[in-house]
C-alpha positions in Angstrom: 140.2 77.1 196.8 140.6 74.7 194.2 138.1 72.6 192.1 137.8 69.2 194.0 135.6 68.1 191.7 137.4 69.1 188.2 139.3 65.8 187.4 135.4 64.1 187.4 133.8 66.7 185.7 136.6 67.9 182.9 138.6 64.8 180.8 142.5 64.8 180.5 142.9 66.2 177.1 146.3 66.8 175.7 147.2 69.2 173.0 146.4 68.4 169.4 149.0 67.7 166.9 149.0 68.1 163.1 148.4 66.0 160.5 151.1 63.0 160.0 150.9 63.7 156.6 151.2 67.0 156.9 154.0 67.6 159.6 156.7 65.3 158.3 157.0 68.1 155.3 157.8 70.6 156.8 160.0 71.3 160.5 157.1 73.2 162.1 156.1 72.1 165.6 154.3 69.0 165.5 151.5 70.7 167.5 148.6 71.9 165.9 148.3 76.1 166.3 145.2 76.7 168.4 143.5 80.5 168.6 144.7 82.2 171.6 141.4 82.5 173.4 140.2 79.0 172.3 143.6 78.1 173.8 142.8 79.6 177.0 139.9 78.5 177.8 140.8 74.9 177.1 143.6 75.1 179.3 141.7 76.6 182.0 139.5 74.0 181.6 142.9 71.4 182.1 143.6 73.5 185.0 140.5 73.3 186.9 141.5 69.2 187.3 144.1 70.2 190.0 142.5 69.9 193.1 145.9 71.5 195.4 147.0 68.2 197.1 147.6 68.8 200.8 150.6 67.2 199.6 150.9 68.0 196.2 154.1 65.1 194.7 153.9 67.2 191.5 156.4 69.9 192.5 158.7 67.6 195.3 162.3 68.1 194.1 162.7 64.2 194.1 159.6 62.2 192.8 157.9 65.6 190.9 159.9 69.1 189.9 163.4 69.6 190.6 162.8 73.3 189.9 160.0 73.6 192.8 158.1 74.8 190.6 154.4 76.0 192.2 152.3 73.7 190.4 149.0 74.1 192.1 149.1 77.9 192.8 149.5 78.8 188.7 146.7 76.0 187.9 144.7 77.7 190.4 145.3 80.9 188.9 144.9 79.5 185.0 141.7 78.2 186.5 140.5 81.9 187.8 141.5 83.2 184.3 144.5 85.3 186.2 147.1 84.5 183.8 149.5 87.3 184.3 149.8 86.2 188.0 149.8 83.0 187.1 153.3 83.9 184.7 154.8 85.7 187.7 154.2 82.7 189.8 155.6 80.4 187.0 158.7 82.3 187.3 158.8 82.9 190.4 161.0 78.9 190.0 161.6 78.7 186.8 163.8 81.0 184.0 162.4 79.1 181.1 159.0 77.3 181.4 158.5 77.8 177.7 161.6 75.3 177.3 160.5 72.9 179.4 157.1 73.2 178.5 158.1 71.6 174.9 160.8 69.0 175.7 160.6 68.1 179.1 159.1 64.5 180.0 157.0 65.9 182.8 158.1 64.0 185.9 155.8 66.0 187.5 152.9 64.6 185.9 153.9 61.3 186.6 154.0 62.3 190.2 150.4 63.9 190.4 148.1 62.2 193.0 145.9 61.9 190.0 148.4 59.3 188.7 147.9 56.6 191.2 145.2 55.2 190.0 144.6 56.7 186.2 141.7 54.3 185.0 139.7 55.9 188.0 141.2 59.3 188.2 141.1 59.9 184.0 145.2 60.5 183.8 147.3 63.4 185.8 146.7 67.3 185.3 147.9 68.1 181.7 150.8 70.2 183.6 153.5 70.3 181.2 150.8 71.7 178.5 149.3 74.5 181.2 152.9 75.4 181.9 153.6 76.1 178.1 150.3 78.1 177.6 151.0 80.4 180.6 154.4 81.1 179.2 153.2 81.4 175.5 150.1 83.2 176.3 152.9 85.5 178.6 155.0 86.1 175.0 151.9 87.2 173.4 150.7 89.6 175.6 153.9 91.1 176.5 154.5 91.2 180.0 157.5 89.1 180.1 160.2 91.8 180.1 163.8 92.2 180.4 164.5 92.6 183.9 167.7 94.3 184.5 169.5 94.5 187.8 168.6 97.7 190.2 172.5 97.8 192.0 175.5 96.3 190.4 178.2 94.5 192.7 181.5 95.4 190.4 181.8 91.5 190.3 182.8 89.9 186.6 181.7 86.3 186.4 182.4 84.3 183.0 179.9 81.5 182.3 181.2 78.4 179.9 178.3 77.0 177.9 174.8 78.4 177.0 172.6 75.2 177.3 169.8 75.4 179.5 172.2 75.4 182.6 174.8 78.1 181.7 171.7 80.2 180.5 169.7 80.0 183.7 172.7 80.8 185.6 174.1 83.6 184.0 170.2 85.2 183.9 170.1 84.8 187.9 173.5 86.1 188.1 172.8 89.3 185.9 170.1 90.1 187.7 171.7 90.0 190.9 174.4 92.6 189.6 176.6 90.9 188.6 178.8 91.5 185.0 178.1 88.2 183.6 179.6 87.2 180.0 178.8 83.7 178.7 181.3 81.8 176.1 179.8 79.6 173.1 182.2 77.8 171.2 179.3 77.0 168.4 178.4 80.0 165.9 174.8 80.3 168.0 173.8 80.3 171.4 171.9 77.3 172.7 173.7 74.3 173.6 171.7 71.5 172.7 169.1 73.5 172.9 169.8 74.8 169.7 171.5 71.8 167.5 170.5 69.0 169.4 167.0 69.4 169.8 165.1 69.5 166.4 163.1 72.4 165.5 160.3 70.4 165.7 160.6 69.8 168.7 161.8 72.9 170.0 161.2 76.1 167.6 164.2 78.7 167.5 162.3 81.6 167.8 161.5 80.2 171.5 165.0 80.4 172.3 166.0 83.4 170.6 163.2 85.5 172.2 164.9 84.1 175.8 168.1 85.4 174.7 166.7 88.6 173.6 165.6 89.2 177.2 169.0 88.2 178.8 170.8 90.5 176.3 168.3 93.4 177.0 168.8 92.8 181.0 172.5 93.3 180.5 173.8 89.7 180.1 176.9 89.7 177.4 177.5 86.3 175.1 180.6 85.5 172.8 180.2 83.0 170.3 182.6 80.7 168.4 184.9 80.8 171.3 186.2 77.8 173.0 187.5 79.0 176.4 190.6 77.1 177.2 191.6 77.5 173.3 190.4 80.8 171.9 190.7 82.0 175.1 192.8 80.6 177.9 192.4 79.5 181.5 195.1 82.5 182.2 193.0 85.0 180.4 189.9 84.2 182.6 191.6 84.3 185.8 193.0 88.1 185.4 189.3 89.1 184.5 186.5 86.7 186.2 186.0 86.7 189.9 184.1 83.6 188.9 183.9 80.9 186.5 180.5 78.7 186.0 181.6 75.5 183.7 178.2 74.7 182.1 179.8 72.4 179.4 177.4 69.3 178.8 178.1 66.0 178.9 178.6 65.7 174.9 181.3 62.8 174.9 178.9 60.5 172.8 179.0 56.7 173.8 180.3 54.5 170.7 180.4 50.9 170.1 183.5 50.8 168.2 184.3 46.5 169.2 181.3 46.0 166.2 182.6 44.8 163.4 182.1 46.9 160.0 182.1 50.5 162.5 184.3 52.0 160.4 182.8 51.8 157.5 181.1 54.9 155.9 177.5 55.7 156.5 177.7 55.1 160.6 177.6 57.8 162.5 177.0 59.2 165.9 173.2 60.7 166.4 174.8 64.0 166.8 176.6 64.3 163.8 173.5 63.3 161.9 171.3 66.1 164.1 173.6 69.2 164.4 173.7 69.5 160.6 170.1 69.1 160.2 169.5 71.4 162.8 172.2 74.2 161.3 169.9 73.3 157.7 166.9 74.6 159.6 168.6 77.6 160.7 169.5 78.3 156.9 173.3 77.1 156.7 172.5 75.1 153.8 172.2 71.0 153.1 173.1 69.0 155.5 176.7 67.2 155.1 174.3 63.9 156.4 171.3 63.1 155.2 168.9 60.4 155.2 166.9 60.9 152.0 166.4 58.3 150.2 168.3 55.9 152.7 167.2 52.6 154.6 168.0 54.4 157.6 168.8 52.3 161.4 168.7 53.8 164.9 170.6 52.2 167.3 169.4 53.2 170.7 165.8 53.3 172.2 165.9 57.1 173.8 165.0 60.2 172.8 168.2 61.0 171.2 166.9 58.0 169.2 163.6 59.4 168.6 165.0 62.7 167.3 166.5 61.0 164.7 163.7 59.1 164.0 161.6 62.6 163.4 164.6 63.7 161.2 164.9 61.0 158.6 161.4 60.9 158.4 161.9 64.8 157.4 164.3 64.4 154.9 162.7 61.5 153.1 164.1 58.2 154.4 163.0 55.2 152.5 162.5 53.1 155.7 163.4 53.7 159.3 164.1 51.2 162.4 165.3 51.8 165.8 166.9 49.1 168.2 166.5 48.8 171.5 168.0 45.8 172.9 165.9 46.0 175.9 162.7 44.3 176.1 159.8 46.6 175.6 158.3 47.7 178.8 154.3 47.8 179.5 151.7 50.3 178.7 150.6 50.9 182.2 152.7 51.4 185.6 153.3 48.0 187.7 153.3 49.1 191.0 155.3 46.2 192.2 158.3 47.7 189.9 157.7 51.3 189.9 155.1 52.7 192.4 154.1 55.9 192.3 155.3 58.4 193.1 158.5 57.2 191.5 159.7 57.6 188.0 157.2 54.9 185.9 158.9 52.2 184.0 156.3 52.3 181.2 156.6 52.3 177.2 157.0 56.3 176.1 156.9 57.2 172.5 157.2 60.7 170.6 155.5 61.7 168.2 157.9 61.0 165.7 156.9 57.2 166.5 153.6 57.6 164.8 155.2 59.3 162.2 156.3 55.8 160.8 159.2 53.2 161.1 159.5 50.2 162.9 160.8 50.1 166.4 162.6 46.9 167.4 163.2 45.1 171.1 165.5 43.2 172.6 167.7 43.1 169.4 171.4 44.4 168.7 173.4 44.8 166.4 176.3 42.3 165.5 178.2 43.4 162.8 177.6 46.1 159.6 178.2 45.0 156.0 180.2 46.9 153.3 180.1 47.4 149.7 182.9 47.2 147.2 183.4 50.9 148.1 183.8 50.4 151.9 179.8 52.0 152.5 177.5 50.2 154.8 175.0 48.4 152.9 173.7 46.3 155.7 173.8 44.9 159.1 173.3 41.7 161.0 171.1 41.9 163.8 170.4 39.0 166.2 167.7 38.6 169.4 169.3 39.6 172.8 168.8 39.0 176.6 170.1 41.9 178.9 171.2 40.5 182.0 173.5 42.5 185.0 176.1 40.7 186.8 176.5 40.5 190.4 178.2 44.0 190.6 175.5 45.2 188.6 177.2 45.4 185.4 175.4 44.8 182.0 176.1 42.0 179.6 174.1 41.8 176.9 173.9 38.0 175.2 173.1 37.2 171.4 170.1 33.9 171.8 168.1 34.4 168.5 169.2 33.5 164.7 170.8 36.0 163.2 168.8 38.7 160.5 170.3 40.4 157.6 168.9 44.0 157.6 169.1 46.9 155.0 171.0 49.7 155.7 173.0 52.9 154.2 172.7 54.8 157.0 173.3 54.1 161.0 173.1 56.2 163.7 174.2 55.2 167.2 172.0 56.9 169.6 173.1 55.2 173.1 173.8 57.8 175.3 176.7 59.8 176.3 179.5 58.8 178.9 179.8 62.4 180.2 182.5 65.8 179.9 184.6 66.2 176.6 188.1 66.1 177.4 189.6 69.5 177.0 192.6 71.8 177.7 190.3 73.9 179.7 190.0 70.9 182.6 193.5 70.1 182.4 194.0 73.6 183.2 192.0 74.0 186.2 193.8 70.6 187.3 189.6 69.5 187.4 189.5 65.5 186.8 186.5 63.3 185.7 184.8 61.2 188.2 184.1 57.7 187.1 180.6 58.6 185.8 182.7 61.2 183.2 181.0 64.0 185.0 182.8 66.8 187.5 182.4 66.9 191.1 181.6 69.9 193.8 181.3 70.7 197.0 177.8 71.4 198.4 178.1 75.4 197.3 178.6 74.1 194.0 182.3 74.8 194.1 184.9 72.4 192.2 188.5 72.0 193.7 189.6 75.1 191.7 188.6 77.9 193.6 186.1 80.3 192.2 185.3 78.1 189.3 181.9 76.2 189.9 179.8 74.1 187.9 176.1 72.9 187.1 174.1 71.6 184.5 174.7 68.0 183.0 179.0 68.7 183.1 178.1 67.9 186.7 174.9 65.1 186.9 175.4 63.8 183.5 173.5 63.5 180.5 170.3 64.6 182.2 166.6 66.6 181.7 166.5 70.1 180.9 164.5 70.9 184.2 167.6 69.5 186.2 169.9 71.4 184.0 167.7 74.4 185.3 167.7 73.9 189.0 171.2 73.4 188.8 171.9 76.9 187.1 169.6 78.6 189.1 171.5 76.4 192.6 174.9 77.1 191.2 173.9 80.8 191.2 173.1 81.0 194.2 176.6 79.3 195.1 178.7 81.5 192.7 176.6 85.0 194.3 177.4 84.1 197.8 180.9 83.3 196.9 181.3 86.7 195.9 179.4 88.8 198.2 179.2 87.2 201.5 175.6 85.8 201.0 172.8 85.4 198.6 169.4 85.6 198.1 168.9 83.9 195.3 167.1 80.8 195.1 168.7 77.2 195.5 166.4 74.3 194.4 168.4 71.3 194.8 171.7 70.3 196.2 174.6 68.6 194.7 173.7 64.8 195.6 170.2 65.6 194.9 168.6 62.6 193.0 165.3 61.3 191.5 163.1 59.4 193.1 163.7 55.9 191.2 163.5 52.3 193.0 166.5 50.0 192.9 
């Protein structure tokens, strides 16, 4: 059984990170590089604070892990030094836990019983960081291996989109026997894996030792092909028996009603971070940079925060971020977010510490210009965010207004859900309010055969959703094509987070 004891005997202690002064030269992983066995036994150490709930939050697909993933069992077995069982168990749920061991917030921390009461408790079980080492430690010592299917079905099955959703589909599907190709339209595989996320954040080698797997299990990919361009919605019907759209929500939200927008130097956060990110991967300077620059975030998320950890990179002069919401408190109130729920308390990266100067409940007004149409500025004022009675947000200028320096903005507020492409219009598929694309519970859209997962269907959302999506759309596509699956289906369609209203 487990350690009942653990969380008093062993302190919360999360993974070390390298120098500020030292990290913001270079686009290494802001985490400090740790011996393997040191690593280990620390982490086994972390592990031994799970005590195995008789009702363990951590892995509940609404207030914990989406994925289901089988938190207590692999802590048990980290604890017990079994860490090859341990890795099988991890994956039992889970395609990617080295992804989601990097960039995933960890609702399932937040939804450990250790978390109802951390001043007593000492903090939740350092999941996300025992998750990583399993899977890391499971890289090292080579017994993740391609896992290719043992009968093939004859069934062809196109996936669009190789974010964390397309890619988690199309591995379940290849390994259930189908022929599974998945379509890129960028030059490398990844989604936002790859150009959104910096490689601080998120390494490339992680990625590209997952795609090594799925090519060596049989899994085929085409890049710099946009299907319903490069290749049309006629071609994939004469050749799929099914279609998974895994396209992302990229339509990036603008504010294009502030004056000054169209001057030069404002850009969205993605045109600033896919260039930086294609500069990592060797493609040369970036065509944006912020070296140099008083540099302005608009938006308090962690788009935002990427950008913050990428001008820092490149040598900005000065960095702020707005948030025009009021900052929110360092500890969970339990009369506004009680646990298990998804805590409304301050989170910062470690890009934050990094430098720059975050500032609440402030928005922007209207951007200055130079004599040769640049930004050189822009007027900020104090806010108050206030929703109507339908819930809408209006957000109401009550301070003086502030001249602040500027030559380069980014707009980091979100995006409002699917691109607009020929590829929809095709399939006759329409947008629901939210910008995203609806299904039927089997994951099935109104055009027959053609399903779809990932954040093309919730929305801009976490990577472990995007996960149990693919691996639930999978699951949908298989028994669409053979009668009946058994392949795993963590959530449903209408599935939510637990979240008070």
């Amino acid at each position: 059984m487990a350690d009942p004891r653990g969380f008093l005997e062993i302190a919360k202690q999360e993974a070390v990170k390298r120098p500020i002064g030292e990290r913001v030269k270079d686009w290494n992983d802001v985490y400090s590089q740790q011996p393997a066995q040191q690593r280990a036994d620390e982490v086994s150490d972390q592990a031994r604070r799970c005590m195995d709930c008789g009702i363990p939050f951590c892995h509940s697909g609404t207030a914990g892990c989406p994925l289901g993933n089988l938190i207590p069992e692999w802590n048990d077995l980290v604890r017990r030094g079994r860490w090859d069982a341990a890795s099988d168990r991890l994956h039992a749920t889970n395609n990617f836990p080295e992804f989601t061991g990097r960039v995933c917030p960890a609702p399932c921390e937040s939804a450990c019983v250790l978390s109802i009461s951390e001043r007593e408790t000492g903090g939740s079980v350092t999941i996300k960081r025992v998750e990583q080492t399993i899977a890391d430690l499971a890289w090292d010592q080579g017994s993740i291996v391609p896992q290719p299917p043992t009968i093939t079905t004859g069934k062809i099955v196109a996936v669009v989109g190789s974010g964390p959703a397309g890619l988690a589909a199309a591995q379940q599907l290849t390994r259930a026997g189908h022929d599974v190709t998945v379509y890129e339209r960028d030059d490398r595989l990844g989604g936002l894996l790859r150009y959104g996320i910096p490689e601080f954040k998120l390494e490339k080698s992680v990625l590209d030792q997952r795609l090594m797997q799925m090519r060596a299990e049989g899994t085929h990919f085409v890049t710099d092909c946009e299907v319903g361009i490069d290749f049309t919605v006629e071609q994939l019907r004469s050749k799929y028996d099914a279609v998974v759209l895994a396209v992302g929500a990229l339509r990036a939200r603008d504010n294009t009603s502030v004056e000054g927008r169209e001057l030069d130097g404002i850009h969205l956060a993605m045109e600033h971070l896919v260039p930086s990110n294609k500069e990592s991967e060797g493609d040369g300077p970036t065509s944006i940079s912020a070296k140099d620059k008083h540099v302005v975030i608009i938006g308090g998320g962690d788009t935002g925060a990427d950008c913050l950890g990428t001008a820092h990179r490149q040598g900005a002069a000065s960095v702020t971020q707005l948030d025009y919401n009021r900052a929110l408190p360092d500890a969970r109130d339990d009369s506004t977010s009680p646990w298990p729920s998804w805590p409304l308390v301050l989170r910062t990266s470690p890009a934050h510490a990094e430098g720059g100067v975050v500032r609440h409940q402030v928005a922007v007004q209207r951007f200055l210009g130079d004599a040769g149409g640049r930004v050189r500025a822009m007027v900020l004022a104090e806010v108050e965010v206030q929703r109507d009675a339908d819930g809408r947000r209006t957000i109401t200028p009550i301070g003086e207004e502030v001249e602040l320096p500027c030559d380069l903005a980014l707009f980091a507020i979100g995006f409002e859900g699917v691109e607009h492409s020929p590829l929809l219009d095709d399939y006759e598929l329409s947008l629901t309010r939210r910008g995203s694309l609806s299904c039927g519970p089997d994951w099935q859209t109104t055009a027959p055969g053609v399903f779809v997962c990932g954040d093309a269907h919730r929305g801009a959302s976490l990577v472990v959703w995007a996960i149990a999506e693919g691996r639930s759309a999978a699951h949908g596509v298989d028994a669409y094509l053979t009668g009946r699956s058994d392949l795993p289906s963590p959530v449903h369609p209408t599935a939510l987070p637990l979240a008070v209203v």
